[in-house]
XYZ file of C-alpha atoms in Angstrom:
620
model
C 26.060 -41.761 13.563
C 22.996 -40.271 11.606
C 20.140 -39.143 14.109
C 16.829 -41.404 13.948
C 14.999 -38.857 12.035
C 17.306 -38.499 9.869
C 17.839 -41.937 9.179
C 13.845 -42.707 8.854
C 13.997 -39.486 6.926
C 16.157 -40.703 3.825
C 14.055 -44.322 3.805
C 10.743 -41.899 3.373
C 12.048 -40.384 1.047
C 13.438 -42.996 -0.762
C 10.435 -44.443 -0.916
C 8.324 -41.429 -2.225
C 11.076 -41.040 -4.966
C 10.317 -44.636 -6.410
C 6.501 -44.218 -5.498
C 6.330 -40.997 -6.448
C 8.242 -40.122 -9.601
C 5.301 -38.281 -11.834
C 4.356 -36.324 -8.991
C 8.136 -35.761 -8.568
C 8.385 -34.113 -12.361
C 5.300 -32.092 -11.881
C 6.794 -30.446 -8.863
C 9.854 -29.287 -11.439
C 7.474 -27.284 -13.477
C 6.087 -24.220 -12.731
C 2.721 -25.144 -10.754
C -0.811 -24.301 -13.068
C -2.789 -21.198 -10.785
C -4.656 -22.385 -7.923
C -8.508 -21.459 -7.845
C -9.212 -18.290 -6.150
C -9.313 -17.985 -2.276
C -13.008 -18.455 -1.118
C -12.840 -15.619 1.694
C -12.783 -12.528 0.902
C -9.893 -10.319 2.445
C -9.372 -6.629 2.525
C -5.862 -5.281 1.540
C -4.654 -4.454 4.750
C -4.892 -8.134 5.440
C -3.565 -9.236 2.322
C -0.856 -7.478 2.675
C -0.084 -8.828 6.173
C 0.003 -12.310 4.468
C 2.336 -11.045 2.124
C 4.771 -9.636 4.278
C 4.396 -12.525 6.897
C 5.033 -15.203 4.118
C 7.765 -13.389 2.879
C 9.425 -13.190 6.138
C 9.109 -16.853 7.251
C 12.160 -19.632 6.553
C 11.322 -22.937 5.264
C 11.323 -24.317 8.705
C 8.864 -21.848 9.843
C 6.670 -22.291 6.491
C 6.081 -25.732 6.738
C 5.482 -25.674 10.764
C 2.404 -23.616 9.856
C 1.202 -26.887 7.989
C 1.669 -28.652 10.870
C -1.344 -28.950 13.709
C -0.497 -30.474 16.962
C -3.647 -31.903 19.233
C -3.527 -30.622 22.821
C -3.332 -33.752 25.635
C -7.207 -33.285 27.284
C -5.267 -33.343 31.164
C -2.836 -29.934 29.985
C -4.833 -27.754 31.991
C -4.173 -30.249 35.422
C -0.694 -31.374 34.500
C 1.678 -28.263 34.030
C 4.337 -31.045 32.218
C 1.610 -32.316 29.719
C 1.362 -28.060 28.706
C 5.006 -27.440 28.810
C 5.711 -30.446 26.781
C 3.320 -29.486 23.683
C 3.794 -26.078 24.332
C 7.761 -26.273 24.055
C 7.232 -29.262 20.567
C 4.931 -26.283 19.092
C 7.132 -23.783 19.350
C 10.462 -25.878 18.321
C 8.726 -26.914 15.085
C 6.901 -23.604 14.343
C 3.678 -25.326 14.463
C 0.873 -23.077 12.595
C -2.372 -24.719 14.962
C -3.509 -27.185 16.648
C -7.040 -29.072 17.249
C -8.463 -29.124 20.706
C -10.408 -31.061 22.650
C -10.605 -32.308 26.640
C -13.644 -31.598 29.083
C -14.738 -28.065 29.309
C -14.152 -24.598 28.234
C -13.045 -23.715 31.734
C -10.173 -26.376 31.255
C -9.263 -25.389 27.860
C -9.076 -22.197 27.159
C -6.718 -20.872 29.657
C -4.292 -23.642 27.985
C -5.068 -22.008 24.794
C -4.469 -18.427 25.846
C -1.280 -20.124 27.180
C -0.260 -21.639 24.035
C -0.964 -18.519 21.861
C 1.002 -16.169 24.203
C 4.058 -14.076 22.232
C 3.188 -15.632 18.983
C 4.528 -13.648 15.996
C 1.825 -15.591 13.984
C -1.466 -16.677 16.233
C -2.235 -20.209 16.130
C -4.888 -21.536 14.402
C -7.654 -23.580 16.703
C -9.744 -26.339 15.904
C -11.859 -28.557 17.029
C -14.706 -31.263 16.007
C -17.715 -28.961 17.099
C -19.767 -30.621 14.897
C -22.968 -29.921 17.225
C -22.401 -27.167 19.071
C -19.551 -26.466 21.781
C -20.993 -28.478 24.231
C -20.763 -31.847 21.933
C -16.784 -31.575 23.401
C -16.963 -29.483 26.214
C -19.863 -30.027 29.653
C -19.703 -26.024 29.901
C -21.021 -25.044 26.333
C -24.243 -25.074 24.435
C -25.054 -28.649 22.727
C -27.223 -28.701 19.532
C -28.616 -32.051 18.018
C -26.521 -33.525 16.286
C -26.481 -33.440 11.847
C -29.080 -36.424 11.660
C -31.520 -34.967 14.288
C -31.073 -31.359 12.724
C -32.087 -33.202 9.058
C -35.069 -35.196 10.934
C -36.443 -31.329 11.293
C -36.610 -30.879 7.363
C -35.834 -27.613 7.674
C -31.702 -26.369 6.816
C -32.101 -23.210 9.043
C -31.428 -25.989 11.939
C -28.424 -26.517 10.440
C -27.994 -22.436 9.934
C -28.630 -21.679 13.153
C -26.493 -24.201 14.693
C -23.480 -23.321 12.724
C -23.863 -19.817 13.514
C -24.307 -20.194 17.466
C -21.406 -23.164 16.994
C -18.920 -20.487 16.060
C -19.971 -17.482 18.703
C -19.126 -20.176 21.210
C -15.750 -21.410 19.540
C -15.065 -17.853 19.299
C -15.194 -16.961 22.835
C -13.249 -19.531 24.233
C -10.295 -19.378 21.438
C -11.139 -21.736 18.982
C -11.490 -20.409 15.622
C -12.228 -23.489 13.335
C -14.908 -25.812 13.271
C -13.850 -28.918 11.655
C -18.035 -29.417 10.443
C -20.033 -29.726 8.313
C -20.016 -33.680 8.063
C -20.740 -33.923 4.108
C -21.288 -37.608 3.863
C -24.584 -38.924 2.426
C -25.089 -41.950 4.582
C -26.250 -44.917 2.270
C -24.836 -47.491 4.474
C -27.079 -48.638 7.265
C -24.032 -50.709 8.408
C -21.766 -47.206 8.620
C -19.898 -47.775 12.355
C -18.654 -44.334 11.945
C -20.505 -41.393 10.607
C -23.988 -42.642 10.898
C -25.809 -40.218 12.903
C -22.865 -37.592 12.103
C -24.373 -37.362 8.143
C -27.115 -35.306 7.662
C -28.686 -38.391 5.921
C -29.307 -40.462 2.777
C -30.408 -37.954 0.134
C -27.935 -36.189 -1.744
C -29.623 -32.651 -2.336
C -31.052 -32.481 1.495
C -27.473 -33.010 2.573
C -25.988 -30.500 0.517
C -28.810 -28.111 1.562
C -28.027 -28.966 5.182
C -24.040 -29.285 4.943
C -24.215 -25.621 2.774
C -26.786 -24.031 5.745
C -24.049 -25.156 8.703
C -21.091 -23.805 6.928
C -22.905 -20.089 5.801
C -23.962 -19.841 9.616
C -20.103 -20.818 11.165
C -18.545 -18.065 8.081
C -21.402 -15.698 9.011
C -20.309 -15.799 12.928
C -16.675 -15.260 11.765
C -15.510 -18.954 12.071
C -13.685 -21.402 9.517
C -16.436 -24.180 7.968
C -14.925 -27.422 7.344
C -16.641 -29.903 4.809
C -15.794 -33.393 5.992
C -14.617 -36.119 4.425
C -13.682 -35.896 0.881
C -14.739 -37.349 -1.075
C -17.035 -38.930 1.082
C -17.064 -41.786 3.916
C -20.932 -42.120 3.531
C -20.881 -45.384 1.715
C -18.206 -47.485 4.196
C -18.736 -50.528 6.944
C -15.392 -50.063 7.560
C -13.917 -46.742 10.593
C -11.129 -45.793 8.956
C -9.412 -45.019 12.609
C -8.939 -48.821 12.850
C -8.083 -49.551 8.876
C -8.467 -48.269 5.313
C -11.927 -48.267 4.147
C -12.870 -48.619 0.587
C -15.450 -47.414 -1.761
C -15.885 -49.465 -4.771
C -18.844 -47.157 -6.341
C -17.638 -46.359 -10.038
C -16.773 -42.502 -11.622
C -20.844 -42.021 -12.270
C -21.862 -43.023 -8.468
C -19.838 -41.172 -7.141
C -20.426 -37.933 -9.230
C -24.330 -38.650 -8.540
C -24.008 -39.172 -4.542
C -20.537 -38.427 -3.138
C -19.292 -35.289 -4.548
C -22.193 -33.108 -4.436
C -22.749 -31.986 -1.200
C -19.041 -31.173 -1.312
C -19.130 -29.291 -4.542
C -22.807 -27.714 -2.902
C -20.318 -25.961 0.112
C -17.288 -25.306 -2.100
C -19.280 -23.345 -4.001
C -21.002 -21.652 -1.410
C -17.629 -20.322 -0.389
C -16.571 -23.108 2.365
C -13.187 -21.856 3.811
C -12.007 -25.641 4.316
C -12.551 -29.118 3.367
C -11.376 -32.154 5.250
C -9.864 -35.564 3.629
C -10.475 -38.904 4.633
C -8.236 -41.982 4.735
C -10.486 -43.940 2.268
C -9.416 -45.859 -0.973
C -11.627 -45.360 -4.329
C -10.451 -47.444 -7.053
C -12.490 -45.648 -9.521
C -10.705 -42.597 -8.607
C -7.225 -43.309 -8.158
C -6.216 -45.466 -11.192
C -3.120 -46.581 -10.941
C -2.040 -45.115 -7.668
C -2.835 -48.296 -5.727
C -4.887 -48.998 -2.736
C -3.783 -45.896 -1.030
C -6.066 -43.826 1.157
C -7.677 -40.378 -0.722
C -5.227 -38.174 1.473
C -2.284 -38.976 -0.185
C -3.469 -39.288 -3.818
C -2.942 -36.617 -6.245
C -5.350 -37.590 -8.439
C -8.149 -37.013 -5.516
C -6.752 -34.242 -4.302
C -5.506 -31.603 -6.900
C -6.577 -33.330 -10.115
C -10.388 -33.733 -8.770
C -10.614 -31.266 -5.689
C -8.506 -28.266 -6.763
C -9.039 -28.627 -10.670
C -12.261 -30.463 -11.542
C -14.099 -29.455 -8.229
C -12.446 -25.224 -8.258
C -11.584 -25.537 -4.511
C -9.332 -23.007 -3.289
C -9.241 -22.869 0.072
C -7.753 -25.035 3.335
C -7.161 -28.633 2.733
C -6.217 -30.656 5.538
C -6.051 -33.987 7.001
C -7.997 -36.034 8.763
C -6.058 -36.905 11.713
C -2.934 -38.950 10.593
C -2.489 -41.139 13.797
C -5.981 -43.140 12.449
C -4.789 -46.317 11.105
C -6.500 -45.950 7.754
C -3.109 -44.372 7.234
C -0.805 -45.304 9.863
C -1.220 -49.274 8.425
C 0.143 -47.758 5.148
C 3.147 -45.256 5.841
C 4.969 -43.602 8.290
C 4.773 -40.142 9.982
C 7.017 -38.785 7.320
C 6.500 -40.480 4.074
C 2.300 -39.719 5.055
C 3.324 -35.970 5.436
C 5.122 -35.902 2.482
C 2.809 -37.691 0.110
C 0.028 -35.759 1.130
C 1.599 -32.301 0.736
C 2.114 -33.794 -2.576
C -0.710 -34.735 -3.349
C -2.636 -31.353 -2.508
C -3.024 -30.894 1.601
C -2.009 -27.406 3.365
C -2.716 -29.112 6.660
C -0.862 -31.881 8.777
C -3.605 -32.751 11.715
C -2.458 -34.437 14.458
C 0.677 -36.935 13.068
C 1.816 -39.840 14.479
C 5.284 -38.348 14.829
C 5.718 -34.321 14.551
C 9.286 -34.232 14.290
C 9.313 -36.750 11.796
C 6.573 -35.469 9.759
C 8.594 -32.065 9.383
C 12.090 -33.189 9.015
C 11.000 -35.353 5.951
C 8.833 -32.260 4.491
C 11.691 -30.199 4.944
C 14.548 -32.895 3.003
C 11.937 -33.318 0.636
C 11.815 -29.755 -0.609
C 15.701 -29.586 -0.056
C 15.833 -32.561 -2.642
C 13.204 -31.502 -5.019
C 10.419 -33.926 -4.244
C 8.427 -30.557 -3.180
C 8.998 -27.130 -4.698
C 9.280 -24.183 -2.326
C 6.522 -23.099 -4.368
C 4.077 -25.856 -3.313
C 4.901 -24.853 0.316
C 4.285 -21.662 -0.299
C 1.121 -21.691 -1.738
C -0.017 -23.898 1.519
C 0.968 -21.417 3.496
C -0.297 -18.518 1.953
C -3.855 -20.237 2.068
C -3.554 -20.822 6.153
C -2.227 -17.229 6.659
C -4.865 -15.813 4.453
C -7.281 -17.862 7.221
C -5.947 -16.545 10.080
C -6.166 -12.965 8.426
C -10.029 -13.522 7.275
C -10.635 -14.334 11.433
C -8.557 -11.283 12.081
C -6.400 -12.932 14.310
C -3.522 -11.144 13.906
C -5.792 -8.217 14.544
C -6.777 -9.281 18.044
C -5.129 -10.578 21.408
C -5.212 -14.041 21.086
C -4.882 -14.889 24.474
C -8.053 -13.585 26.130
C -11.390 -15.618 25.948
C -14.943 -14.518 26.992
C -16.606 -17.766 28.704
C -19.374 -15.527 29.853
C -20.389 -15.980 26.397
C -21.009 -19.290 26.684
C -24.131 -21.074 27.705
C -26.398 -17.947 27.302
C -30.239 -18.762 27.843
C -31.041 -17.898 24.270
C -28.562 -19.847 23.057
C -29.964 -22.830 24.926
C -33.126 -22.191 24.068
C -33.003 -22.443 20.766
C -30.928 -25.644 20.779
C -33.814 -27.230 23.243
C -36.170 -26.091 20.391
C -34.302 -27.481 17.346
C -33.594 -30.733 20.019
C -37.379 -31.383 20.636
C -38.247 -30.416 16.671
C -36.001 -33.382 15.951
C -37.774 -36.074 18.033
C -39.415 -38.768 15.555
C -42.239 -40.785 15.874
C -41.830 -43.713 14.149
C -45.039 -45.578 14.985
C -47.606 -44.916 17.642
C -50.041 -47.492 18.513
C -52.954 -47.846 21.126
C -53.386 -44.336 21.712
C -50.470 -44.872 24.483
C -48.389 -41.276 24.001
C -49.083 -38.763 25.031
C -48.551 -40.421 28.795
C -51.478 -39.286 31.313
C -50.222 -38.554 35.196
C -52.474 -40.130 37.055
C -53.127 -43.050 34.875
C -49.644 -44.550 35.531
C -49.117 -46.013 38.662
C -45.742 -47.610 37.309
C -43.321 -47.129 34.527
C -40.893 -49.455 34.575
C -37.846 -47.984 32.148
C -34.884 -50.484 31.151
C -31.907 -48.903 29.486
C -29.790 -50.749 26.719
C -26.147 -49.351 26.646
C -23.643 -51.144 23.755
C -19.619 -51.404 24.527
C -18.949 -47.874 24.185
C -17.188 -46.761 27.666
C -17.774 -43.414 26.852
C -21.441 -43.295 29.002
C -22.479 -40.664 31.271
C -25.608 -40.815 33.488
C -26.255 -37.330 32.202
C -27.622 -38.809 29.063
C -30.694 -41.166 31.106
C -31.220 -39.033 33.970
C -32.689 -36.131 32.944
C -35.572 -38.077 31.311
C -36.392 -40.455 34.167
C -36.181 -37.270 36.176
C -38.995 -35.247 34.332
C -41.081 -38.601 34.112
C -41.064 -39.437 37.860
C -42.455 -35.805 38.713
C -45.143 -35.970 36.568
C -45.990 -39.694 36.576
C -44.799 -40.246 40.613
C -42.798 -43.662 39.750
C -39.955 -44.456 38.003
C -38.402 -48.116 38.199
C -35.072 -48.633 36.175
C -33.009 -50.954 35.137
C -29.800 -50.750 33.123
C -28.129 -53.313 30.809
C -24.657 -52.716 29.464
C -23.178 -55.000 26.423
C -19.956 -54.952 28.583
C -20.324 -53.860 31.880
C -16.991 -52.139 32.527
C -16.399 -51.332 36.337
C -15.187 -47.707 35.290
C -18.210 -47.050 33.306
C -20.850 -48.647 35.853
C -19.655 -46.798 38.579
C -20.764 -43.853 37.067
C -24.108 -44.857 36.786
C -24.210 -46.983 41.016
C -22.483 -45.802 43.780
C -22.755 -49.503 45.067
C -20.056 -50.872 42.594
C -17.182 -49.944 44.459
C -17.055 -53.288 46.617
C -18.302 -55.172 44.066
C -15.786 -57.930 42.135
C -15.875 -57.923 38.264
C -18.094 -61.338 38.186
C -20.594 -59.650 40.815
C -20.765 -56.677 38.279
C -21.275 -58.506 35.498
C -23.952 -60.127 36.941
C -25.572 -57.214 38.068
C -25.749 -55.209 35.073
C -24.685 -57.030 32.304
C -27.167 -59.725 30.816
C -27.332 -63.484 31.983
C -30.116 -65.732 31.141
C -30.876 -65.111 34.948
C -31.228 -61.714 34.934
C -33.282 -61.680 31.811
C -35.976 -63.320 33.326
C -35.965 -61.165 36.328
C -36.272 -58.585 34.337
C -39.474 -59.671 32.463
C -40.678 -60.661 35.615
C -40.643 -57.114 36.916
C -41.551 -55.324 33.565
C -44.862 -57.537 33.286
C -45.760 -56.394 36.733
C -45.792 -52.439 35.675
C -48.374 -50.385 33.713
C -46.247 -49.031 31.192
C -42.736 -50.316 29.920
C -40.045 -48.100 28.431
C -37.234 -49.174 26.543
C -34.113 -46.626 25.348
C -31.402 -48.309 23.520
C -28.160 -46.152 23.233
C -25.632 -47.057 20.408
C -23.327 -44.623 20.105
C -21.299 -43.741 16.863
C -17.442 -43.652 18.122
C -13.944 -44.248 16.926
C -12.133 -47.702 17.267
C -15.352 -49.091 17.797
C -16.158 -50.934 14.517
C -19.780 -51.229 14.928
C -23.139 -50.007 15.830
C -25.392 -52.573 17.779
C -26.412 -54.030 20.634
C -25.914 -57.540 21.630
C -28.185 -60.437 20.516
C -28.941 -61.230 23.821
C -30.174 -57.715 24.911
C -31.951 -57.494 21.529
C -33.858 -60.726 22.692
C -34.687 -59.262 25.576
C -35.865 -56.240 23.718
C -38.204 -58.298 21.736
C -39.549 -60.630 24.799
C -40.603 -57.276 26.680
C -42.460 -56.007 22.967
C -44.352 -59.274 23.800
C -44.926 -59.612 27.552
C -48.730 -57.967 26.901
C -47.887 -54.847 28.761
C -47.636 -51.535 26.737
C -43.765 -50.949 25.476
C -42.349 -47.620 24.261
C -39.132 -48.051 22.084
C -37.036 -45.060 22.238
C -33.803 -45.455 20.124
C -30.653 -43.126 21.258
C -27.958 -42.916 19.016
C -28.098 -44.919 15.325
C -31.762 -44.796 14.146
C -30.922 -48.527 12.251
C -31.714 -49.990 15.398
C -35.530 -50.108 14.769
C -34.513 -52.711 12.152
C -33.970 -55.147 15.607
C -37.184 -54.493 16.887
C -39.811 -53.695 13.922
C -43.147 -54.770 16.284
C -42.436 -52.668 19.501
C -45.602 -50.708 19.538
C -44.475 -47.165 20.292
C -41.294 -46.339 17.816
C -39.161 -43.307 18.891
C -36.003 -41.903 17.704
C -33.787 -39.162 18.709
C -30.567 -39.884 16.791
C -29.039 -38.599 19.625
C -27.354 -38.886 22.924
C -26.822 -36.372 25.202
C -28.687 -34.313 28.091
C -30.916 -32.191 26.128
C -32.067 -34.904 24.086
C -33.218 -36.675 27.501
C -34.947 -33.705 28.910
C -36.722 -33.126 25.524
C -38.132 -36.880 25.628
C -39.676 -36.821 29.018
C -41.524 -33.599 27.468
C -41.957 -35.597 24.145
C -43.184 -38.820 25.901
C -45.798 -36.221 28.825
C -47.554 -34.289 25.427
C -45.661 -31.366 26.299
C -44.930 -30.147 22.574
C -45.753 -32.138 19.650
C -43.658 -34.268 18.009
C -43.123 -33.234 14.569
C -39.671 -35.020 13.164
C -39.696 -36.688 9.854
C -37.092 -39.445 8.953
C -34.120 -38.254 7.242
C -32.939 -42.219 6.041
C -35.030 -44.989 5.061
C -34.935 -47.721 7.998
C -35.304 -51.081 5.531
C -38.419 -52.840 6.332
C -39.680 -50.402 8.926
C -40.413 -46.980 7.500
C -39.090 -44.923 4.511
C -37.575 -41.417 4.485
C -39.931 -38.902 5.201
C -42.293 -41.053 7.806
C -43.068 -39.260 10.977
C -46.024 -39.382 12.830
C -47.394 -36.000 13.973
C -48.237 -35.978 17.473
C -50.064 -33.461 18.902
C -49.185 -31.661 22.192
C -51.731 -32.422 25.153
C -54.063 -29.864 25.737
């Protein structure tokens, strides 16, 4: 009887020989030169790649192609590390992509996994604001909108630079960021915020200043996701997205902030599991990943790239809807990747690579080349140079590190409209500030993003009332936020902090009886979710409070779009962010403690266009 992989092996490839038969024919030929390499490497460590290529069998050749993620509970649950430990080493894997809760987790299971490695592993990991976007014990930076709403790409420098000193000391080496999508969808449920905005050359300038700082601190840049997800109402984690803009739109908005970084000498670009009809021709509605027109015909020929290509994660079911483990590995290698991140089924993925160079459908060549690119990455980090199994956490969180991403987090802050003369806020002319919290779906909500504002408020202002309304009051979520919850049933929950017609006009009852009323909304940008909004019922109560008479600050956390709900709120601020920092910078913001300076990087239709931001001055 055939093994299961074997068996769903064959079918794969099968299938890619019927799908698959020009690529097949090109593979026969002698391959056309690849651009050059866009790092720099010195002899010694050229010659390393050499000899390690040389050495490696086909097995261990494509396992460097293959990146495994690391379960976020390995450092608690010694099976969870000896299970992903033991599948990297029997398939010769050449990284993986990291991410759980903190440094102090993490990198003890990295120095783990890297121990008695003849080749070190390469690390990744979506630090695409700072360290601490993934992990509590790191230094968090704004995030790509809020470093755009500064107007100045030495944000984005700076970010990248202290980004990669962080990765570096606690074993990551690869920062899968710069986000290179122009955002020209409002309606975007999944990059959003992520994009550095809506105009093509200030994301390029942006996307280019990120990757120069990560290279300049010795880490890998990543430009994600070719050929851009910018233009999409559609998460490709939950299906295949499409772009229908034709060869000239594209050229004019997609492309250039990728060609901006490639030239600039990005070490790595990302793909995304997106369909463009204009681009692929007669390949089908496939996703970009596993077309060779995208990938080698546009990226590696027409575009000059020469360095990493990988995936986006192949488990997202952009891809997953379309093909399985294998056939997706092998049609992508085909197509142009070096990297497989995170597949749906690792064995699978490299038994079918490895039949499909034993039948032809790859050259050894192709693999080689792939290879020769990630070893040529590892030797530009010097990783074979160094012990890849110690890590320097001391390193992390140092005060002028945290400093300076406070500064570029207040910079950020945007005043949309300011009416009334209300901000700065006075102590001593508040006697109560009554602050109600909109939270959408997303279970993903810490108090740590509120608190810290409310905090700063009620010691300069004396009183602090709040409220919170969650779209869908989860128990697991809420009792984060109330230690009361625990003896509450799910209907008494609800009740409590979601939003019945009850509770809404409690809640204008109370907010007409207070001096001042604040409002933060908090839509976060997430996978699997599929949108970015708030309910209509807490958006009507949103706009009763803008009309209950009493003075209403609108503070929006997370997609900046959400102004759009709420045009006449008097006071319009946005942070395009979520996080800690951000809600220490706006009680400072909100008290006159610095002035807030940030300009709009996207036009908000019907409420203000790029480039609006009121200047408010500090209070003397």
């Amino acid at each position: 009887m055939k093994p299961r992989y074997q068996i769903k092996t064959l079918a794969c490839l099968a299938l890619c020989q019927l799908a698959l038969t020009g690529c097949m024919r090109k593979t026969m030929t002698p391959l056309p030169p690849d651009p050059p390499f866009p790092l720099a490497l010195s002899p010694v460590d050229e010659a390393w790649v050499q000899e390690i290529l040389a050495g490696m069998s086909l097995e261990e050749r494509i396992g460097q192609m293959i990146h495994l993620h690391i379960p976020w509970n390995s450092n608690d649950d010694p099976e969870a590390l000896e299970e992903i430990n033991a599948l990297s080493r029997e398939l010769h894997a050449g990284g993986h992509i990291v991410g759980g809760r903190s440094a102090e987790a993490m990198a003890p299971v990295l120095a783990e996994l890297q121990r008695d490695r003849e080749v070190p592993l390469l690390i990744s990991a979506d630090f695409e604001s700072g360290v601490g976007r993934i992990w509590s014990d790191a230094t968090r930076f704004p995030c790509a909108m809020a470093q755009a709403a500064t107007w100045d790409p030495e944000a984005a420098r700076i970010t990248g630079a202290a980004t990669a000193r962080e990765a570096r000391a606690a074993g990551v080496h690869w920062i899968l960021a710069p986000v290179s999508d122009v955002n020209i969808n409002p309606e975007n449920p999944i990059i959003n915020i992520r994009s550095y905005g809506e105009d093509v050359e200030s994301v390029s300038e942006f996307a280019v200043a990120f990757a120069e700082g990560v290279q300049s601190a010795c880490g890998l840049a990543c430009a994600k996701h070719y050929p851009g997800h910018g233009d999409t109402a559609t998460d490709s984690h939950m299906m295949l997205a499409r772009v229908d803009a034709d060869r000239e739109r594209l050229e004019a908005v997609e492309f250039p902030p990728f060609q901006a970084a490639i030239n600039a000498g990005v070490a790595s670009v990302m793909t995304s599991h997106i369909w463009f009809p204009a681009l692929m021709g007669d390949e089908g509605a496939i996703p970009a990943t596993v077309s060779p027109n995208v990938m080698t015909g546009l990226l590696r020929r027409e575009m000059n790239f020469g360095g990493v290509l990988c995936t986006d994660s192949m488990r997202m079911r952009g891809l997953t809807n379309h093909f399985e483990a294998g056939e997706a590995a092998v049609r992508s290698v085909i197509a142009g990747v070096d990297v497989i991140l995170v597949s749906a089924d690792y064995r699978e993925a490299q038994q079918a690579l490895l039949e499909a160079v034993r039948r032809g459908v790859i050259s050894e060549e192709r693999i080689a080349r792939s290879v020769e690119r990630i070893l040529r990455a590892k030797a530009w980090l010097g990783l074979h140079r160094e012990d890849a199994t110690q890590y320097h956490l001391e390193d992390l969180l140092q005060p002028e590190t945290v400093a300076i991403a406070d500064r570029l987090t207040e910079r950020s802050i945007t005043a949309v409209r300011s009416e009334d003369g209300i901000l700065p806020l006075v102590p001593g002319e508040i006697e109560s500030l009554y602050h109600i919290a909109l939270f959408d779906e997303s279970n993903r909500w810490w108090p740590s993003v509120i608190d810290p504002m409310d905090e700063g408020l009620a010691r300069r202002l004396g009183s602090v009332t709040r409220e919170i309304v969650f779209r869908e009051p989860e128990r697991e979520v809420v009792e984060r936020f109330f230690d009361t919850v625990a003896e509450m049933s799910t209907d008494e929950i609800t009740l409590s902090f979601g939003l019945t017609e009850r509770r809404h006009e409690i809640l204008l009852e109370q907010a007409q009886r207070s001096d001042m009323i604040v409002v933060t909304a908090y839509v976060r940008i997430a996978a699997h979710k599929g949108a970015i909004s708030l309910s209509e019922a807490q958006v009507a109560l949103l706009n009763d409070l803008i009309h209950t008479g009493r003075p209403v600050i609108l503070i929006c956390c997370g997609s900046p779009y959400m102004l759009e709900a709420a045009p006449e709120a008097p006071v319009q601020i946005l942070t395009y962010d979520y996080s800690a920092p951000m809600a220490r910078a706006l009680a400072g913001a909100l008290l006159g403690d610095f002035p807030i300076t940030g300009r709009l990087p996207v036009t908000l239709p019907g409420v203000a266009a790029r480039g609006h931001g009121l200047q408010i001055p500090s209070r003397e």
